[in-house]
mmCIF file of C-alpha atoms in Angstrom:
data_model
loop_
_atom_site.group_PDB
_atom_site.id
_atom_site.type_symbol
_atom_site.label_atom_id
_atom_site.label_comp_id
_atom_site.label_asym_id
_atom_site.label_seq_id
_atom_site.Cartn_x
_atom_site.Cartn_y
_atom_site.Cartn_z
ATOM 1 C CA GLY A 1 -25.491 197.070 6.710
ATOM 2 C CA GLU A 2 -23.891 194.116 8.383
ATOM 3 C CA SER A 3 -21.839 194.762 11.484
ATOM 4 C CA VAL A 4 -20.303 192.635 14.185
ATOM 5 C CA GLY A 5 -19.077 194.213 17.454
ATOM 6 C CA LEU A 6 -17.373 197.375 16.210
ATOM 7 C CA HIS A 7 -15.303 198.365 19.281
ATOM 8 C CA LEU A 8 -12.066 197.070 20.827
ATOM 9 C CA PRO A 9 -12.530 196.863 24.586
ATOM 10 C CA THR A 10 -9.873 195.431 26.895
ATOM 11 C CA LEU A 11 -10.480 192.665 29.392
ATOM 12 C CA SER A 12 -7.963 192.301 32.216
ATOM 13 C CA VAL A 13 -8.162 188.965 33.975
ATOM 14 C CA GLN A 14 -6.171 187.302 36.707
ATOM 15 C CA GLU A 15 -4.337 184.139 35.748
ATOM 16 C CA GLY A 16 -6.471 181.157 36.661
ATOM 17 C CA ASP A 17 -9.757 183.043 36.508
ATOM 18 C CA ASN A 18 -12.386 182.518 33.835
ATOM 19 C CA SER A 19 -12.767 185.025 30.979
ATOM 20 C CA ILE A 20 -15.920 185.934 29.132
ATOM 21 C CA ILE A 21 -15.687 187.814 25.849
ATOM 22 C CA ASN A 22 -18.843 189.145 24.231
ATOM 23 C CA CYS A 23 -19.802 189.920 20.678
ATOM 24 C CA ALA A 24 -22.951 191.419 19.182
ATOM 25 C CA TYR A 25 -23.875 190.721 15.590
ATOM 26 C CA SER A 26 -26.524 192.364 13.475
ATOM 27 C CA ASN A 27 -27.166 190.007 10.563
ATOM 28 C CA SER A 28 -29.960 187.647 11.576
ATOM 29 C CA ALA A 29 -29.278 185.619 8.417
ATOM 30 C CA SER A 30 -25.834 184.552 9.683
ATOM 31 C CA ASP A 31 -25.680 180.797 10.115
ATOM 32 C CA TYR A 32 -22.111 180.161 11.185
ATOM 33 C CA PHE A 33 -19.893 181.870 13.737
ATOM 34 C CA ILE A 34 -16.217 181.536 14.555
ATOM 35 C CA TRP A 35 -14.021 182.859 17.335
ATOM 36 C CA TYR A 36 -10.449 183.693 16.393
ATOM 37 C CA LYS A 37 -7.443 184.597 18.506
ATOM 38 C CA GLN A 38 -4.861 186.983 17.086
ATOM 39 C CA GLU A 39 -1.462 187.493 18.627
ATOM 40 C CA SER A 40 0.698 190.445 17.695
ATOM 41 C CA GLY A 41 2.043 190.158 14.144
ATOM 42 C CA LYS A 42 0.202 186.917 13.425
ATOM 43 C CA GLY A 43 -2.890 185.879 11.541
ATOM 44 C CA PRO A 44 -6.236 184.982 13.121
ATOM 45 C CA GLN A 45 -6.040 181.564 14.746
ATOM 46 C CA PHE A 46 -9.194 179.424 14.877
ATOM 47 C CA ILE A 47 -10.465 178.735 18.388
ATOM 48 C CA ILE A 48 -13.975 177.371 18.102
ATOM 49 C CA ASP A 49 -17.004 177.603 15.845
ATOM 50 C CA ILE A 50 -20.746 177.164 16.164
ATOM 51 C CA ARG A 51 -23.608 176.823 13.706
ATOM 52 C CA SER A 52 -26.887 178.642 14.133
ATOM 53 C CA ASN A 53 -28.776 175.439 14.915
ATOM 54 C CA MET A 54 -26.852 175.168 18.188
ATOM 55 C CA ASP A 55 -26.726 177.425 21.241
ATOM 56 C CA LYS A 56 -23.653 176.037 22.959
ATOM 57 C CA ARG A 57 -20.479 174.277 21.968
ATOM 58 C CA GLN A 58 -17.526 173.275 24.096
ATOM 59 C CA GLY A 59 -13.893 172.772 23.262
ATOM 60 C CA GLN A 60 -10.793 172.384 25.318
ATOM 61 C CA ARG A 61 -11.027 175.113 27.998
ATOM 62 C CA VAL A 62 -13.340 177.154 25.744
ATOM 63 C CA THR A 63 -17.102 177.377 25.392
ATOM 64 C CA VAL A 64 -19.061 179.374 22.830
ATOM 65 C CA LEU A 65 -22.638 180.440 23.536
ATOM 66 C CA LEU A 66 -24.991 181.697 20.867
ATOM 67 C CA ASN A 67 -28.182 183.613 21.631
ATOM 68 C CA LYS A 68 -29.976 184.188 18.348
ATOM 69 C CA THR A 69 -32.854 186.018 20.002
ATOM 70 C CA VAL A 70 -30.648 188.951 20.961
ATOM 71 C CA LYS A 71 -27.965 188.256 18.337
ATOM 72 C CA HIS A 72 -25.240 187.735 20.890
ATOM 73 C CA LEU A 73 -22.211 185.474 20.914
ATOM 74 C CA SER A 74 -19.829 184.866 23.796
ATOM 75 C CA LEU A 75 -16.568 183.029 24.329
ATOM 76 C CA GLN A 76 -15.745 181.655 27.736
ATOM 77 C CA ILE A 77 -12.158 180.702 28.529
ATOM 78 C CA ALA A 78 -11.700 178.579 31.636
ATOM 79 C CA ALA A 79 -8.640 178.962 33.873
ATOM 80 C CA THR A 80 -7.114 181.744 31.775
ATOM 81 C CA GLN A 81 -3.374 181.403 31.195
ATOM 82 C CA PRO A 82 -0.708 183.978 30.208
ATOM 83 C CA GLY A 83 -0.652 182.430 26.731
ATOM 84 C CA ASP A 84 -4.281 183.450 26.317
ATOM 85 C CA SER A 85 -3.275 187.122 26.141
ATOM 86 C CA ALA A 86 -4.251 188.265 22.652
ATOM 87 C CA VAL A 87 -6.992 190.011 20.682
ATOM 88 C CA TYR A 88 -10.100 187.885 20.192
ATOM 89 C CA PHE A 89 -12.392 188.371 17.216
ATOM 90 C CA CYS A 90 -15.794 186.957 16.530
ATOM 91 C CA ALA A 91 -16.713 186.435 12.891
ATOM 92 C CA GLU A 92 -19.992 185.581 11.243
ATOM 93 C CA LYS A 93 -20.936 184.040 7.928
ATOM 94 C CA ALA A 94 -24.223 184.511 6.157
ATOM 95 C CA ALA A 95 -24.823 183.568 2.514
ATOM 96 C CA GLY A 96 -21.689 183.002 0.485
ATOM 97 C CA ASN A 97 -18.266 182.339 1.937
ATOM 98 C CA LYS A 98 -17.079 185.645 3.336
ATOM 99 C CA LEU A 99 -16.586 186.208 7.031
ATOM 100 C CA THR A 100 -17.563 189.483 8.644
ATOM 101 C CA PHE A 101 -15.334 190.254 11.595
ATOM 102 C CA GLY A 102 -16.044 192.184 14.734
ATOM 103 C CA GLY A 103 -13.707 194.828 16.066
ATOM 104 C CA GLY A 104 -12.073 192.511 18.612
ATOM 105 C CA THR A 105 -11.476 192.389 22.360
ATOM 106 C CA ARG A 106 -8.016 192.559 23.858
ATOM 107 C CA VAL A 107 -7.471 190.107 26.730
ATOM 108 C CA LEU A 108 -4.637 190.838 29.158
ATOM 109 C CA VAL A 109 -3.799 188.085 31.626
ATOM 110 C CA LYS A 110 -2.188 189.276 34.831
ATOM 111 C CA PRO A 111 0.156 186.828 36.593
ATOM 112 C CA GLU B 1 -1.137 170.558 11.592
ATOM 113 C CA PRO B 2 -1.685 171.856 8.044
ATOM 114 C CA GLU B 3 -1.243 175.578 7.614
ATOM 115 C CA VAL B 4 -1.654 178.381 5.101
ATOM 116 C CA THR B 5 1.719 179.835 4.119
ATOM 117 C CA GLN B 6 2.220 183.416 2.980
ATOM 118 C CA THR B 7 5.238 185.141 1.467
ATOM 119 C CA PRO B 8 6.796 187.572 1.927
ATOM 120 C CA SER B 9 6.119 188.374 5.565
ATOM 121 C CA HIS B 10 6.856 192.038 4.944
ATOM 122 C CA GLN B 11 6.872 193.980 1.673
ATOM 123 C CA VAL B 12 7.808 197.615 1.235
ATOM 124 C CA THR B 13 6.931 199.215 -2.081
ATOM 125 C CA GLN B 14 6.879 202.627 -3.702
ATOM 126 C CA MET B 15 3.509 204.210 -4.393
ATOM 127 C CA GLY B 16 2.373 203.361 -7.919
ATOM 128 C CA GLN B 17 4.322 200.107 -8.080
ATOM 129 C CA GLU B 18 2.774 196.689 -8.582
ATOM 130 C CA VAL B 19 3.024 194.075 -5.851
ATOM 131 C CA ILE B 20 2.191 190.392 -5.795
ATOM 132 C CA LEU B 21 1.422 188.706 -2.508
ATOM 133 C CA ARG B 22 1.740 184.947 -2.468
ATOM 134 C CA CYS B 23 -0.081 182.236 -0.587
ATOM 135 C CA VAL B 24 -0.016 178.466 -0.456
ATOM 136 C CA PRO B 25 -3.409 177.300 0.844
ATOM 137 C CA ILE B 26 -3.951 174.005 2.642
ATOM 138 C CA SER B 27 -3.642 171.287 0.027
ATOM 139 C CA ASN B 28 -7.104 169.701 0.181
ATOM 140 C CA HIS B 29 -8.951 173.013 0.524
ATOM 141 C CA LEU B 30 -11.088 174.200 -2.361
ATOM 142 C CA TYR B 31 -12.018 177.751 -1.339
ATOM 143 C CA PHE B 32 -9.469 180.547 -1.106
ATOM 144 C CA TYR B 33 -9.732 184.048 0.279
ATOM 145 C CA TRP B 34 -7.908 187.303 0.779
ATOM 146 C CA TYR B 35 -8.598 189.619 3.702
ATOM 147 C CA ARG B 36 -6.840 192.730 4.864
ATOM 148 C CA GLN B 37 -6.406 194.472 8.195
ATOM 149 C CA ILE B 38 -5.406 198.107 8.345
ATOM 150 C CA LEU B 39 -3.437 198.846 11.503
ATOM 151 C CA GLY B 40 -5.745 199.079 14.501
ATOM 152 C CA GLN B 41 -8.847 198.150 12.532
ATOM 153 C CA LYS B 42 -10.828 194.987 12.059
ATOM 154 C CA VAL B 43 -10.189 192.304 9.485
ATOM 155 C CA GLU B 44 -12.012 193.021 6.204
ATOM 156 C CA PHE B 45 -13.000 190.621 3.450
ATOM 157 C CA LEU B 46 -11.563 191.270 -0.012
ATOM 158 C CA VAL B 47 -12.325 188.315 -2.246
ATOM 159 C CA SER B 48 -13.198 184.635 -2.364
ATOM 160 C CA PHE B 49 -12.114 182.232 -5.105
ATOM 161 C CA TYR B 50 -13.458 178.823 -6.046
ATOM 162 C CA ASN B 51 -13.136 176.604 -9.079
ATOM 163 C CA ASN B 52 -10.687 179.023 -10.719
ATOM 164 C CA GLU B 53 -12.909 182.036 -10.536
ATOM 165 C CA ILE B 54 -13.913 184.789 -8.163
ATOM 166 C CA SER B 55 -17.065 183.806 -6.277
ATOM 167 C CA GLU B 56 -17.484 186.969 -4.246
ATOM 168 C CA LYS B 57 -15.702 190.293 -3.793
ATOM 169 C CA SER B 58 -16.099 193.340 -1.616
ATOM 170 C CA GLU B 59 -16.251 197.001 -2.563
ATOM 171 C CA ILE B 60 -12.593 197.274 -1.586
ATOM 172 C CA PHE B 61 -11.623 194.823 -4.315
ATOM 173 C CA ASP B 62 -11.662 197.271 -7.216
ATOM 174 C CA ASP B 63 -9.957 197.123 -10.607
ATOM 175 C CA GLN B 64 -6.488 197.563 -9.151
ATOM 176 C CA PHE B 65 -6.776 194.174 -7.448
ATOM 177 C CA SER B 66 -6.656 190.778 -9.076
ATOM 178 C CA VAL B 67 -6.249 187.186 -7.916
ATOM 179 C CA GLU B 68 -4.852 184.168 -9.644
ATOM 180 C CA ARG B 69 -4.177 180.523 -9.039
ATOM 181 C CA PRO B 70 -1.248 180.100 -11.418
ATOM 182 C CA ASP B 71 -0.632 176.445 -10.568
ATOM 183 C CA GLY B 72 -1.985 173.729 -8.313
ATOM 184 C CA SER B 73 -0.597 175.140 -5.103
ATOM 185 C CA ASN B 74 -0.219 178.937 -5.190
ATOM 186 C CA PHE B 75 -2.858 181.644 -4.832
ATOM 187 C CA THR B 76 -1.773 185.226 -5.464
ATOM 188 C CA LEU B 77 -3.110 188.718 -4.887
ATOM 189 C CA LYS B 78 -1.847 191.415 -7.235
ATOM 190 C CA ILE B 79 -2.209 195.114 -6.571
ATOM 191 C CA ARG B 80 -1.549 196.904 -9.829
ATOM 192 C CA SER B 81 -0.689 200.424 -8.746
ATOM 193 C CA THR B 82 -0.301 200.679 -5.017
ATOM 194 C CA LYS B 83 -1.584 203.644 -3.019
ATOM 195 C CA LEU B 84 -0.595 204.770 0.450
ATOM 196 C CA GLU B 85 -3.931 203.560 1.786
ATOM 197 C CA ASP B 86 -3.173 200.019 0.616
ATOM 198 C CA SER B 87 -0.737 199.726 3.519
ATOM 199 C CA ALA B 88 -2.130 196.923 5.686
ATOM 200 C CA MET B 89 -1.713 193.317 6.729
ATOM 201 C CA TYR B 90 -3.006 191.032 4.003
ATOM 202 C CA PHE B 91 -4.212 187.627 5.097
ATOM 203 C CA CYS B 92 -4.797 184.653 2.879
ATOM 204 C CA ALA B 93 -7.243 181.988 4.059
ATOM 205 C CA SER B 94 -8.613 178.723 2.779
ATOM 206 C CA SER B 95 -11.466 176.400 3.675
ATOM 207 C CA GLU B 96 -12.298 172.867 2.642
ATOM 208 C CA GLU B 97 -15.892 173.613 1.800
ATOM 209 C CA GLY B 98 -18.209 176.555 1.303
ATOM 210 C CA GLN B 99 -19.998 176.374 4.614
ATOM 211 C CA GLY B 100 -17.017 177.738 6.492
ATOM 212 C CA HIS B 101 -15.671 174.650 8.197
ATOM 213 C CA GLY B 102 -11.923 174.598 8.564
ATOM 214 C CA TYR B 103 -11.513 178.290 7.619
ATOM 215 C CA THR B 104 -7.790 178.773 8.237
ATOM 216 C CA PHE B 105 -5.747 181.951 7.977
ATOM 217 C CA GLY B 106 -2.103 182.454 7.132
ATOM 218 C CA SER B 107 0.240 184.645 9.174
ATOM 219 C CA GLY B 108 -0.121 187.539 6.773
ATOM 220 C CA THR B 109 2.003 189.846 4.657
ATOM 221 C CA ARG B 110 2.588 193.312 6.007
ATOM 222 C CA LEU B 111 2.476 195.673 3.018
ATOM 223 C CA THR B 112 3.943 199.125 3.499
ATOM 224 C CA VAL B 113 3.476 201.624 0.676
ATOM 225 C CA VAL B 114 5.819 204.619 0.832
#
């Protein structure tokens, strides 16, 4: 069946350093990927997306890399700030409209 | 920035009771969704809705669940006879088109079944 990154690891990062969050997906038919940030008690907040015809996309302080060969997605956060502390989810979309979410990665930013 | 609004933020209900969770999607969006997140687990798809009908649903979305767009702005999820295992955060989302662009989530309703 479809699965996207089923575990919840924790990434501790020093304020000002760069963070890299990884996600493995299993559905090779997925054509659209989104990274979401979720703070405690809140809904998933859109960070950045990428379509399968691209391998890199940059936003403000964030970069998403897509490697379709190994079905791997990563989110890079530059100069991590305390406000970046949250759980980060990758999500994929294949046919239809539903998103399949990964298990998430908790990012803790140390001052 | 436009947002998806959900009410209530927290709902406590007795097992067996009916609950209705409410959502106001972003006004120019055409696709609407419900997801849920059991505490400590990942976000799971329930149902998508387009053109006044369900376009896709998951195995979780059984006969006790229903969705409705009663007017031009609201989108509701009804759980007919709640069970303890329905306790979760329920997220509404909307997108402007079917390819996923602009997929925006609300802040959720925490449903507690006692």
